[in-house]
mmCIF file of C-alpha atoms in Angstrom:
data_model
loop_
_atom_site.group_PDB
_atom_site.id
_atom_site.type_symbol
_atom_site.label_atom_id
_atom_site.label_comp_id
_atom_site.label_asym_id
_atom_site.label_seq_id
_atom_site.Cartn_x
_atom_site.Cartn_y
_atom_site.Cartn_z
ATOM 1 C CA MET P 9 5.949 -4.713 -2.514
ATOM 2 C CA PHE P 10 9.547 -3.614 -3.100
ATOM 3 C CA LEU P 11 9.920 -6.023 -6.029
ATOM 4 C CA ALA P 12 6.533 -4.986 -7.446
ATOM 5 C CA LEU P 13 7.545 -1.319 -7.358
ATOM 6 C CA LEU P 14 10.839 -2.126 -9.064
ATOM 7 C CA ALA P 15 8.897 -3.977 -11.757
ATOM 8 C CA ILE P 16 6.758 -0.849 -12.297
ATOM 9 C CA ARG P 17 9.869 1.308 -12.544
ATOM 10 C CA PHE P 18 11.544 -0.999 -15.089
ATOM 11 C CA ALA P 19 8.310 -1.219 -17.109
ATOM 12 C CA LEU P 20 8.155 2.589 -17.248
ATOM 13 C CA ASP P 21 11.793 2.676 -18.375
ATOM 14 C CA ILE P 22 11.012 0.284 -21.243
ATOM 15 C CA PHE P 23 7.976 2.303 -22.304
ATOM 16 C CA TYR P 24 9.930 5.552 -22.119
ATOM 17 C CA ILE P 25 12.763 4.236 -24.305
ATOM 18 C CA LEU P 26 10.717 2.343 -26.891
ATOM 19 C CA VAL P 27 7.437 4.259 -27.031
ATOM 20 C CA VAL P 28 7.307 7.627 -25.257
ATOM 21 C CA SER P 29 10.619 9.134 -26.393
ATOM 22 C CA ASP P 30 10.340 7.546 -29.835
ATOM 23 C CA VAL P 31 6.746 8.525 -30.665
ATOM 24 C CA PHE P 32 6.270 11.614 -28.455
ATOM 25 C CA GLY P 33 9.784 13.042 -28.440
ATOM 26 C CA TYR P 34 8.485 16.211 -30.115
ATOM 27 C CA MET P 35 6.530 16.921 -26.890
ATOM 28 C CA GLY P 36 9.747 17.201 -24.893
ATOM 29 C CA PHE P 37 10.264 13.551 -23.997
ATOM 30 C CA ASN P 38 13.862 13.394 -25.163
ATOM 31 C CA LEU P 39 16.143 10.393 -24.600
ATOM 32 C CA VAL P 40 19.605 10.870 -23.081
ATOM 33 C CA VAL P 41 21.527 7.683 -22.289
ATOM 34 C CA SER P 42 23.869 7.980 -19.305
ATOM 35 C CA PRO P 43 24.708 4.968 -17.096
ATOM 36 C CA ALA P 44 25.580 7.251 -14.174
ATOM 37 C CA ARG P 45 22.262 9.151 -14.345
ATOM 38 C CA TYR P 46 20.353 5.902 -14.786
ATOM 39 C CA ALA P 47 21.937 4.437 -11.661
ATOM 40 C CA GLU P 48 21.353 7.666 -9.707
ATOM 41 C CA GLY P 49 17.666 7.837 -10.561
ATOM 42 C CA LEU P 50 17.180 4.147 -9.840
ATOM 43 C CA LEU P 51 18.878 4.414 -6.444
ATOM 44 C CA VAL P 52 16.647 7.351 -5.464
ATOM 45 C CA PHE P 53 13.565 5.355 -6.428
ATOM 46 C CA MET P 54 14.776 2.250 -4.560
ATOM 47 C CA ALA P 55 15.350 4.336 -1.433
ATOM 48 C CA SER P 56 11.824 5.749 -1.774
ATOM 49 C CA ALA P 57 10.261 2.336 -2.461
ATOM 50 C CA ALA P 58 11.841 0.920 0.684
ATOM 51 C CA TYR P 59 9.455 2.833 2.964
ATOM 52 C CA VAL P 60 6.247 1.878 1.093
ATOM 53 C CA ASP P 61 4.203 -0.524 3.202
ATOM 54 C CA GLY P 62 2.922 -3.728 1.650
ATOM 55 C CA SER P 63 -0.318 -3.580 3.647
ATOM 56 C CA THR P 64 -2.997 -0.960 4.244
ATOM 57 C CA ARG P 65 -2.630 -0.701 8.015
ATOM 58 C CA ARG P 66 -3.686 2.936 7.993
ATOM 59 C CA PRO P 67 -5.296 5.068 5.254
ATOM 60 C CA SER P 68 -2.086 7.016 4.606
ATOM 61 C CA ASP P 69 -0.342 3.792 3.512
ATOM 62 C CA LEU P 70 -2.303 3.845 0.271
ATOM 63 C CA PHE P 71 -1.445 7.484 -0.401
ATOM 64 C CA ILE P 72 2.258 6.878 0.230
ATOM 65 C CA LEU P 73 2.009 4.086 -2.354
ATOM 66 C CA MET P 74 0.250 6.478 -4.771
ATOM 67 C CA ILE P 75 3.069 9.013 -4.425
ATOM 68 C CA ALA P 76 5.644 6.300 -5.144
ATOM 69 C CA LEU P 77 3.756 5.015 -8.193
ATOM 70 C CA ALA P 78 2.303 8.175 -9.725
ATOM 71 C CA VAL P 79 5.051 10.680 -8.891
ATOM 72 C CA LEU P 80 8.399 9.122 -8.004
ATOM 73 C CA ALA P 81 8.415 6.171 -10.410
ATOM 74 C CA PRO P 82 7.893 8.237 -13.606
ATOM 75 C CA LEU P 83 9.980 11.174 -12.364
ATOM 76 C CA THR P 84 13.009 9.027 -11.501
ATOM 77 C CA SER P 85 12.555 7.167 -14.793
ATOM 78 C CA MET P 86 12.642 10.452 -16.731
ATOM 79 C CA PHE P 87 15.658 11.614 -14.738
ATOM 80 C CA SER P 88 17.481 8.385 -15.568
ATOM 81 C CA LEU P 89 16.650 8.559 -19.273
ATOM 82 C CA SER P 90 16.619 12.282 -20.080
ATOM 83 C CA ASP P 91 18.301 15.497 -18.977
ATOM 84 C CA ILE P 92 15.890 16.940 -16.409
ATOM 85 C CA PRO P 93 17.669 18.897 -13.630
ATOM 86 C CA ARG P 94 18.728 17.233 -10.395
ATOM 87 C CA LEU P 95 16.858 19.900 -8.438
ATOM 88 C CA VAL P 96 13.576 18.485 -9.760
ATOM 89 C CA LEU P 97 14.478 14.973 -8.637
ATOM 90 C CA TYR P 98 15.745 15.800 -5.174
ATOM 91 C CA GLY P 99 13.239 18.557 -4.465
ATOM 92 C CA THR P 100 10.374 16.166 -5.177
ATOM 93 C CA ALA P 101 11.950 13.163 -3.436
ATOM 94 C CA SER P 102 12.695 15.200 -0.299
ATOM 95 C CA GLY P 103 9.082 16.409 -0.241
ATOM 96 C CA ALA P 104 7.807 12.839 -0.530
ATOM 97 C CA LEU P 105 10.069 11.815 2.358
ATOM 98 C CA MET P 106 8.663 14.627 4.498
ATOM 99 C CA VAL P 107 5.096 13.490 3.772
ATOM 100 C CA TYR P 108 6.027 9.982 4.881
ATOM 101 C CA ALA P 109 7.821 11.203 8.031
ATOM 102 C CA VAL P 110 4.822 13.272 9.169
ATOM 103 C CA THR P 111 2.390 10.382 8.672
ATOM 104 C CA ARG P 112 4.591 8.236 10.913
ATOM 105 C CA GLY P 113 4.507 10.786 13.713
ATOM 106 C CA PRO P 114 2.480 10.634 16.944
ATOM 107 C CA THR P 115 -1.228 9.875 16.696
ATOM 108 C CA ILE P 116 -3.516 12.901 16.747
ATOM 109 C CA SER P 117 -6.177 12.505 19.417
ATOM 110 C CA LEU P 118 -9.566 13.772 18.269
ATOM 111 C CA PRO P 119 -12.729 14.135 20.400
ATOM 112 C CA TYR P 120 -16.029 12.452 19.591
ATOM 113 C CA LEU P 121 -19.284 14.404 19.351
ATOM 114 C CA GLN P 122 -22.319 12.858 21.014
ATOM 115 C CA TYR P 123 -24.674 13.515 18.102
ATOM 116 C CA GLY P 124 -21.954 13.868 15.473
ATOM 117 C CA ARG P 125 -23.087 10.970 13.306
ATOM 118 C CA ALA P 126 -26.648 12.235 13.037
ATOM 119 C CA ILE P 127 -25.376 15.721 12.207
ATOM 120 C CA GLY P 128 -22.948 14.329 9.625
ATOM 121 C CA ILE P 129 -25.588 12.251 7.826
ATOM 122 C CA ALA P 130 -28.011 15.187 7.905
ATOM 123 C CA LEU P 131 -25.367 17.469 6.382
ATOM 124 C CA CYS P 132 -24.635 14.937 3.628
ATOM 125 C CA ILE P 133 -28.320 14.726 2.736
ATOM 126 C CA ALA P 134 -28.599 18.523 2.873
ATOM 127 C CA PHE P 135 -25.611 18.966 0.519
ATOM 128 C CA VAL P 136 -27.048 16.486 -1.982
ATOM 129 C CA GLY P 137 -30.494 18.084 -1.811
ATOM 130 C CA ALA P 138 -29.074 21.599 -2.166
ATOM 131 C CA ALA P 139 -27.003 20.509 -5.172
ATOM 132 C CA PHE P 140 -30.101 19.120 -6.882
ATOM 133 C CA ALA P 141 -32.021 22.300 -6.058
ATOM 134 C CA TRP P 142 -29.218 24.457 -7.479
ATOM 135 C CA SER P 143 -29.119 22.324 -10.647
ATOM 136 C CA ILE P 144 -32.846 22.760 -11.203
ATOM 137 C CA ALA P 145 -32.740 26.479 -10.423
ATOM 138 C CA THR P 146 -29.934 27.085 -12.950
ATOM 139 C CA GLY P 147 -31.623 25.124 -15.719
ATOM 140 C CA GLY P 148 -29.459 22.048 -15.428
ATOM 141 C CA LEU P 149 -32.342 19.743 -16.333
ATOM 142 C CA GLY P 150 -32.330 21.223 -19.811
ATOM 143 C CA ASN P 151 -28.891 19.679 -20.441
ATOM 144 C CA PHE P 152 -29.596 16.367 -18.706
ATOM 145 C CA ASN P 153 -27.929 13.508 -20.584
ATOM 146 C CA LEU P 154 -27.128 9.868 -19.740
ATOM 147 C CA ASP P 155 -25.560 8.950 -23.098
ATOM 148 C CA LEU P 156 -21.832 8.382 -22.526
ATOM 149 C CA THR P 157 -21.080 8.973 -26.205
ATOM 150 C CA ARG P 158 -22.521 12.510 -26.040
ATOM 151 C CA VAL P 159 -20.857 13.696 -22.828
ATOM 152 C CA TYR P 160 -18.694 16.346 -24.462
ATOM 153 C CA GLU P 161 -21.706 17.860 -26.229
ATOM 154 C CA PHE P 162 -23.174 18.803 -22.842
ATOM 155 C CA ARG P 163 -20.073 19.484 -20.721
ATOM 156 C CA GLU P 164 -19.639 23.139 -21.680
ATOM 157 C CA GLU P 165 -23.307 23.918 -21.015
ATOM 158 C CA SER P 166 -23.080 22.084 -17.710
ATOM 159 C CA THR P 167 -20.028 24.101 -16.661
ATOM 160 C CA GLU P 168 -21.825 27.343 -17.461
ATOM 161 C CA THR P 169 -24.935 26.400 -15.456
ATOM 162 C CA VAL P 170 -24.696 23.690 -12.785
ATOM 163 C CA ARG P 171 -21.006 24.212 -11.970
ATOM 164 C CA SER P 172 -20.830 27.995 -12.231
ATOM 165 C CA GLY P 173 -20.820 30.738 -9.609
ATOM 166 C CA LEU P 174 -20.243 30.484 -5.877
ATOM 167 C CA PHE P 175 -22.682 27.595 -5.541
ATOM 168 C CA GLY P 176 -20.831 25.840 -8.335
ATOM 169 C CA TYR P 177 -18.632 24.363 -5.619
ATOM 170 C CA LEU P 178 -21.702 22.703 -4.165
ATOM 171 C CA THR P 179 -22.302 20.183 -6.937
ATOM 172 C CA PRO P 180 -18.746 18.723 -7.032
ATOM 173 C CA TRP P 181 -18.768 18.530 -3.219
ATOM 174 C CA ALA P 182 -22.070 16.665 -3.411
ATOM 175 C CA TYR P 183 -21.021 13.960 -5.885
ATOM 176 C CA LYS P 184 -17.363 13.723 -4.789
ATOM 177 C CA VAL P 185 -17.894 13.738 -1.013
ATOM 178 C CA SER P 186 -21.409 13.930 0.456
ATOM 179 C CA ASN P 187 -23.154 11.360 -1.723
ATOM 180 C CA VAL P 188 -20.073 9.132 -1.617
ATOM 181 C CA ILE P 189 -20.313 9.141 2.177
ATOM 182 C CA LEU P 190 -24.001 8.233 2.046
ATOM 183 C CA PHE P 191 -23.324 5.345 -0.336
ATOM 184 C CA ALA P 192 -20.329 3.999 1.596
ATOM 185 C CA TYR P 193 -22.032 4.367 4.973
ATOM 186 C CA ALA P 194 -25.143 2.603 3.633
ATOM 187 C CA LEU P 195 -22.990 -0.337 2.498
ATOM 188 C CA HIS P 196 -21.243 -0.411 5.848
ATOM 189 C CA ARG P 197 -24.535 -0.464 7.790
ATOM 190 C CA ARG P 198 -26.289 -2.635 5.178
ATOM 191 C CA ARG P 199 -28.951 -0.013 4.600
ATOM 192 C CA TRP P 200 -29.796 -1.160 1.105
ATOM 193 C CA ILE P 201 -32.557 1.375 0.433
ATOM 194 C CA LEU P 202 -30.200 4.250 1.291
ATOM 195 C CA ALA P 203 -27.475 2.641 -0.848
ATOM 196 C CA ALA P 204 -29.845 2.376 -3.817
ATOM 197 C CA ALA P 205 -30.956 5.993 -3.366
ATOM 198 C CA ALA P 206 -27.350 7.219 -3.222
ATOM 199 C CA LEU P 207 -26.450 5.173 -6.297
ATOM 200 C CA PHE P 208 -29.433 6.625 -8.163
ATOM 201 C CA ALA P 209 -28.401 10.139 -7.080
ATOM 202 C CA GLN P 210 -24.894 9.549 -8.431
ATOM 203 C CA VAL P 211 -26.312 8.592 -11.830
ATOM 204 C CA VAL P 212 -28.446 11.742 -11.807
ATOM 205 C CA PHE P 213 -25.356 13.820 -10.981
ATOM 206 C CA PHE P 214 -23.681 12.325 -14.048
ATOM 207 C CA GLY P 215 -26.635 13.349 -16.177
ATOM 208 C CA LEU P 216 -26.543 16.895 -14.792
ATOM 209 C CA THR P 217 -22.784 17.517 -14.831
ATOM 210 C CA ALA P 218 -21.548 15.449 -17.821
ATOM 211 C CA ALA P 219 -18.649 14.371 -15.569
ATOM 212 C CA LYS P 220 -17.934 10.724 -16.341
ATOM 213 C CA ALA P 221 -15.935 10.331 -13.133
ATOM 214 C CA THR P 222 -19.178 10.414 -11.142
ATOM 215 C CA LEU P 223 -19.978 6.932 -12.484
ATOM 216 C CA PHE P 224 -16.532 5.667 -11.490
ATOM 217 C CA TYR P 225 -16.864 6.573 -7.797
ATOM 218 C CA PRO P 226 -19.435 3.839 -6.936
ATOM 219 C CA VAL P 227 -17.250 1.270 -8.729
ATOM 220 C CA LEU P 228 -14.277 2.359 -6.626
ATOM 221 C CA ILE P 229 -16.324 2.121 -3.432
ATOM 222 C CA PHE P 230 -17.519 -1.374 -4.325
ATOM 223 C CA PHE P 231 -13.910 -2.438 -4.931
ATOM 224 C CA LEU P 232 -12.710 -1.046 -1.594
ATOM 225 C CA TYR P 233 -15.722 -2.544 0.180
ATOM 226 C CA PHE P 234 -15.190 -6.056 -1.132
ATOM 227 C CA TYR P 235 -11.377 -6.092 -1.238
ATOM 228 C CA LEU P 236 -10.230 -4.361 1.960
ATOM 229 C CA ARG P 237 -12.654 -6.316 4.130
ATOM 230 C CA ARG P 238 -10.860 -9.486 3.021
ATOM 231 C CA SER P 239 -7.269 -8.401 2.481
ATOM 232 C CA SER P 240 -5.016 -5.521 3.463
ATOM 233 C CA SER P 241 -2.343 -6.224 0.836
ATOM 234 C CA GLN P 242 -1.452 -3.255 -1.355
ATOM 235 C CA VAL P 243 0.529 -5.336 -3.842
ATOM 236 C CA VAL P 244 -2.670 -5.665 -5.870
ATOM 237 C CA VAL P 245 -2.242 -2.020 -6.991
ATOM 238 C CA PRO P 246 1.129 -2.374 -8.793
ATOM 239 C CA ALA P 247 0.030 -5.840 -9.977
ATOM 240 C CA MET P 248 -3.016 -4.323 -11.703
ATOM 241 C CA LEU P 249 -0.840 -1.596 -13.213
ATOM 242 C CA LEU P 250 1.541 -4.198 -14.617
ATOM 243 C CA LEU P 251 -1.444 -5.896 -16.235
ATOM 244 C CA VAL P 252 -2.459 -2.555 -17.811
ATOM 245 C CA PHE P 253 1.112 -2.086 -19.055
ATOM 246 C CA ALA P 254 1.096 -5.577 -20.591
ATOM 247 C CA VAL P 255 -2.149 -4.869 -22.442
ATOM 248 C CA ALA P 256 -0.790 -1.529 -23.706
ATOM 249 C CA TRP P 257 2.422 -3.202 -24.831
ATOM 250 C CA ILE P 258 0.612 -5.950 -26.734
ATOM 251 C CA ALA P 259 -1.774 -3.438 -28.324
ATOM 252 C CA PHE P 260 1.144 -1.327 -29.586
ATOM 253 C CA TYR P 261 3.586 -3.983 -30.750
ATOM 254 C CA GLN P 262 1.181 -6.643 -31.960
ATOM 255 C CA PHE P 263 -1.653 -4.526 -33.343
ATOM 256 C CA ASP P 264 0.036 -1.134 -33.936
ATOM 257 C CA PHE P 265 -2.585 0.448 -31.654
ATOM 258 C CA LEU P 266 -1.006 3.395 -29.838
ATOM 259 C CA LEU P 267 -3.951 4.694 -27.778
ATOM 260 C CA PRO P 268 -3.505 2.491 -24.636
ATOM 261 C CA SER P 269 0.200 3.382 -24.394
ATOM 262 C CA SER P 270 -0.558 7.059 -24.933
ATOM 263 C CA MET P 271 -3.441 7.248 -22.451
ATOM 264 C CA PHE P 272 -2.425 4.843 -19.682
ATOM 265 C CA VAL P 273 1.362 5.202 -19.735
ATOM 266 C CA ARG P 274 2.363 8.530 -21.270
ATOM 267 C CA ARG P 275 -0.650 10.522 -20.070
ATOM 268 C CA VAL P 276 -1.134 8.976 -16.622
ATOM 269 C CA PHE P 277 2.539 8.778 -15.653
ATOM 270 C CA PHE P 278 4.969 10.794 -17.760
ATOM 271 C CA VAL P 279 2.897 13.916 -18.426
ATOM 272 C CA GLY P 280 2.704 14.579 -14.685
ATOM 273 C CA ALA P 281 6.465 14.172 -14.321
ATOM 274 C CA ALA P 282 7.034 16.465 -17.321
ATOM 275 C CA ASN P 283 4.727 19.071 -15.792
ATOM 276 C CA ILE P 284 6.613 19.007 -12.483
ATOM 277 C CA THR P 285 9.838 19.547 -14.442
ATOM 278 C CA ALA P 286 8.287 22.411 -16.429
ATOM 279 C CA TYR P 287 7.056 24.114 -13.240
ATOM 280 C CA TYR P 288 10.599 23.986 -11.844
ATOM 281 C CA GLU P 289 12.148 25.301 -15.043
ATOM 282 C CA PHE P 290 9.643 28.079 -15.748
ATOM 283 C CA PHE P 291 9.119 29.521 -12.271
ATOM 284 C CA GLY P 292 12.738 28.957 -11.260
ATOM 285 C CA THR P 293 13.744 31.179 -14.189
ATOM 286 C CA ASN P 294 10.904 33.714 -14.292
ATOM 287 C CA GLY P 295 10.127 34.117 -10.603
ATOM 288 C CA PHE P 296 7.934 32.538 -7.946
ATOM 289 C CA VAL P 297 4.353 33.662 -7.278
ATOM 290 C CA PHE P 298 4.334 33.347 -3.449
ATOM 291 C CA TRP P 299 0.630 32.394 -3.316
ATOM 292 C CA SER P 300 -0.374 35.670 -5.018
ATOM 293 C CA ASN P 301 -2.878 33.685 -7.121
ATOM 294 C CA SER P 302 -4.282 32.003 -4.031
ATOM 295 C CA VAL P 303 -4.501 32.633 -0.292
ATOM 296 C CA LEU P 304 -2.151 35.674 -0.303
ATOM 297 C CA SER P 305 -3.725 37.493 -3.265
ATOM 298 C CA PHE P 306 -4.759 40.320 -0.918
ATOM 299 C CA ILE P 307 -1.090 41.042 -0.131
ATOM 300 C CA SER P 308 0.564 40.948 -3.573
ATOM 301 C CA SER P 309 -0.458 40.883 -7.225
ATOM 302 C CA TYR P 310 -0.078 37.821 -9.401
ATOM 303 C CA PRO P 311 2.819 38.624 -11.784
ATOM 304 C CA TYR P 312 1.661 36.756 -14.898
ATOM 305 C CA ASP P 313 -1.088 37.303 -17.467
ATOM 306 C CA SER P 314 -2.294 33.674 -17.593
ATOM 307 C CA SER P 315 -3.041 31.060 -14.951
ATOM 308 C CA PRO P 316 -0.107 28.838 -13.917
ATOM 309 C CA ALA P 317 -1.596 25.821 -15.713
ATOM 310 C CA ASP P 318 -2.000 27.788 -18.955
ATOM 311 C CA LEU P 319 1.490 29.270 -18.626
ATOM 312 C CA ILE P 320 3.065 25.822 -18.366
ATOM 313 C CA GLY P 321 0.980 24.534 -21.274
ATOM 314 C CA GLN P 322 2.333 27.396 -23.382
ATOM 315 C CA TYR P 323 5.865 26.846 -22.067
ATOM 316 C CA ARG P 324 5.750 23.174 -23.029
ATOM 317 C CA GLY P 325 4.338 24.046 -26.435
ATOM 318 C CA THR P 326 1.184 21.996 -25.973
ATOM 319 C CA ASP P 327 -1.247 24.871 -25.200
ATOM 320 C CA SER P 328 -2.853 22.495 -22.719
ATOM 321 C CA HIS P 329 -4.107 23.338 -19.240
ATOM 322 C CA ALA P 330 -1.134 21.787 -17.415
ATOM 323 C CA ASN P 331 -2.395 21.249 -13.871
ATOM 324 C CA ASN P 332 0.071 19.876 -11.364
ATOM 325 C CA SER P 333 0.296 18.369 -7.909
ATOM 326 C CA PHE P 334 1.553 20.106 -4.795
ATOM 327 C CA PHE P 335 5.074 18.938 -5.715
ATOM 328 C CA GLY P 336 5.009 21.298 -8.695
ATOM 329 C CA THR P 337 2.805 24.093 -7.384
ATOM 330 C CA GLY P 338 4.753 24.221 -4.124
ATOM 331 C CA TYR P 339 7.879 25.052 -6.138
ATOM 332 C CA MET P 340 5.866 27.571 -8.173
ATOM 333 C CA HIS P 341 5.032 29.443 -4.977
ATOM 334 C CA ALA P 342 8.342 29.489 -3.085
ATOM 335 C CA GLY P 343 10.890 27.132 -4.613
ATOM 336 C CA VAL P 344 11.970 24.001 -2.764
ATOM 337 C CA VAL P 345 10.899 25.659 0.498
ATOM 338 C CA GLY P 346 7.375 25.797 -0.947
ATOM 339 C CA VAL P 347 7.546 22.086 -1.746
ATOM 340 C CA TRP P 348 8.581 21.356 1.835
ATOM 341 C CA VAL P 349 5.831 23.561 3.275
ATOM 342 C CA TYR P 350 3.202 21.821 1.171
ATOM 343 C CA SER P 351 4.661 18.407 2.022
ATOM 344 C CA LEU P 352 4.269 19.176 5.727
ATOM 345 C CA PHE P 353 0.672 20.287 5.137
ATOM 346 C CA VAL P 354 -0.140 17.178 3.081
ATOM 347 C CA GLY P 355 1.536 14.920 5.638
ATOM 348 C CA PHE P 356 -0.518 16.513 8.420
ATOM 349 C CA THR P 357 -3.698 16.088 6.344
ATOM 350 C CA LEU P 358 -2.940 12.395 5.848
ATOM 351 C CA LYS P 359 -2.208 12.098 9.571
ATOM 352 C CA LEU P 360 -5.639 13.566 10.324
ATOM 353 C CA ILE P 361 -7.177 10.979 7.999
ATOM 354 C CA ASP P 362 -5.291 8.235 9.845
ATOM 355 C CA SER P 363 -6.718 9.560 13.111
ATOM 356 C CA MET P 364 -10.239 9.089 11.727
ATOM 357 C CA ALA P 365 -9.500 5.354 11.630
ATOM 358 C CA HIS P 366 -9.201 5.314 15.434
ATOM 359 C CA SER P 367 -12.973 4.899 15.598
ATOM 360 C CA ASP P 368 -15.702 2.488 14.571
ATOM 361 C CA LEU P 369 -15.307 3.515 10.926
ATOM 362 C CA PRO P 370 -13.480 0.855 8.861
ATOM 363 C CA ILE P 371 -10.471 1.824 6.749
ATOM 364 C CA TRP P 372 -12.273 0.968 3.501
ATOM 365 C CA LEU P 373 -15.031 3.492 4.287
ATOM 366 C CA ILE P 374 -12.564 6.244 5.150
ATOM 367 C CA LEU P 375 -10.642 5.606 1.951
ATOM 368 C CA SER P 376 -13.881 5.618 -0.041
ATOM 369 C CA VAL P 377 -14.521 9.160 1.163
ATOM 370 C CA VAL P 378 -11.034 10.686 0.850
ATOM 371 C CA LEU P 379 -9.418 8.738 -1.991
ATOM 372 C CA ILE P 380 -10.716 10.848 -4.897
ATOM 373 C CA PRO P 381 -10.200 14.300 -3.285
ATOM 374 C CA VAL P 382 -6.711 13.466 -1.944
ATOM 375 C CA ARG P 383 -5.728 11.834 -5.241
ATOM 376 C CA SER P 384 -6.426 15.173 -6.938
ATOM 377 C CA MET P 385 -4.106 16.881 -4.459
ATOM 378 C CA ILE P 386 -1.359 14.329 -5.147
ATOM 379 C CA GLY P 387 -1.794 14.289 -8.908
ATOM 380 C CA THR P 388 -3.357 17.411 -10.383
ATOM 381 C CA ALA P 389 -4.172 20.145 -7.856
ATOM 382 C CA ASP P 390 -2.492 22.708 -5.650
ATOM 383 C CA PHE P 391 -2.775 21.945 -1.932
ATOM 384 C CA PHE P 392 -5.306 24.686 -1.183
ATOM 385 C CA THR P 393 -7.266 23.904 -4.348
ATOM 386 C CA GLY P 394 -7.472 20.267 -3.267
ATOM 387 C CA LEU P 395 -8.410 21.287 0.249
ATOM 388 C CA LEU P 396 -11.320 23.490 -0.825
ATOM 389 C CA THR P 397 -12.374 22.973 -4.451
ATOM 390 C CA HIS P 398 -11.883 19.204 -4.499
ATOM 391 C CA GLY P 399 -13.479 18.711 -1.093
ATOM 392 C CA VAL P 400 -10.654 17.397 1.120
ATOM 393 C CA LEU P 401 -11.596 19.757 3.949
ATOM 394 C CA LEU P 402 -15.291 18.876 3.669
ATOM 395 C CA ALA P 403 -14.456 15.154 3.701
ATOM 396 C CA LEU P 404 -12.388 15.599 6.876
ATOM 397 C CA LEU P 405 -15.188 17.524 8.580
ATOM 398 C CA LEU P 406 -17.850 14.955 7.709
ATOM 399 C CA LEU P 407 -15.663 12.015 8.720
ATOM 400 C CA PHE P 408 -14.959 13.751 12.028
ATOM 401 C CA LEU P 409 -18.702 14.022 12.649
ATOM 402 C CA LEU P 410 -19.413 10.419 11.639
ATOM 403 C CA ARG P 411 -16.869 8.926 14.042
ATOM 404 C CA ARG P 412 -17.779 7.036 17.178
ATOM 405 C CA PRO P 413 -15.448 5.374 19.704
ATOM 406 C CA PRO P 414 -14.260 1.867 18.708
ATOM 407 C CA ASN P 415 -16.743 -0.858 19.675
ATOM 408 C CA ALA P 416 -19.327 1.791 20.556
#
């Protein structure tokens, strides 16, 4: 695993030097060559890579790997090859270390409910049914579309109807969490009729919401189902990424086709690192928000005219909606202390997920349920946004209900 992570880091360095800084330098990806900074960034990444487990022994192992790959690898690469401040590097790295330390703490003992599984399944079905009812009531059937090439024609209408208002939270919870649980549980128990019904429901959710990701979730569950029941090795993740990098490299240098490098290297890896840097620079200079746009809005007023994501898009000159992970939004709220607070919260959340595995539920099923919501928290969402809007809290509640003692 250590060698695979180093290979990822070196591949990102090559892409940054030869593609990202060269083609997209106007977007802020400047190149500054300094042997001392390169060595410093590489050493920080090597120290971080050393605590990444090569096997999925607990659900949090996969999320620690995701932090190393999606956050630390591109951020340390940019530090080594540009002039981003040291505070960004060490603030983020220290937060990642805190997440890891909390997940390696004592096991959290959770009780089992006698009829919890029946209640959990009933709630999942109720959420899915309520989401369909809300979609029909708001006129969602009028925008129903299964043509992948026409998704963006229907997305705005879908947002204004199916995913609007207070009950707009219901539909994402249904296709990101509740229906995912039904599908994964049906595979686990070999209830093929239920699995087929859940799969059909997921396709219908795609038609109603115009969210292409809904079609990806069953594919992810199938992969976890077939792979983790046979192997616990996590090396397959960086190995698959290296294959993607190779394809992007060949497409660019052999066929002058930039899109794979732009989408799967620049966009997936370096944009997130650039956004973390921008959050540090902007809010460190202009003032922190101290959760005034979130859970403490009743105490103080939000000091800016635009949302944080829009502010950073304007600051970077892209006018994009620059969402960020808790590593960036934590600093936005309270500086490095905010990053540490969020890291403790995220570590505790991952520890709770690990505790769900002390039951008859297999690790692949637990990961099927929490992978997408927690990935949003790690990659693109504030902690509380991930907890509520993206369904992390709902996933934890439903998994708690579904648990039974081992060998029950």
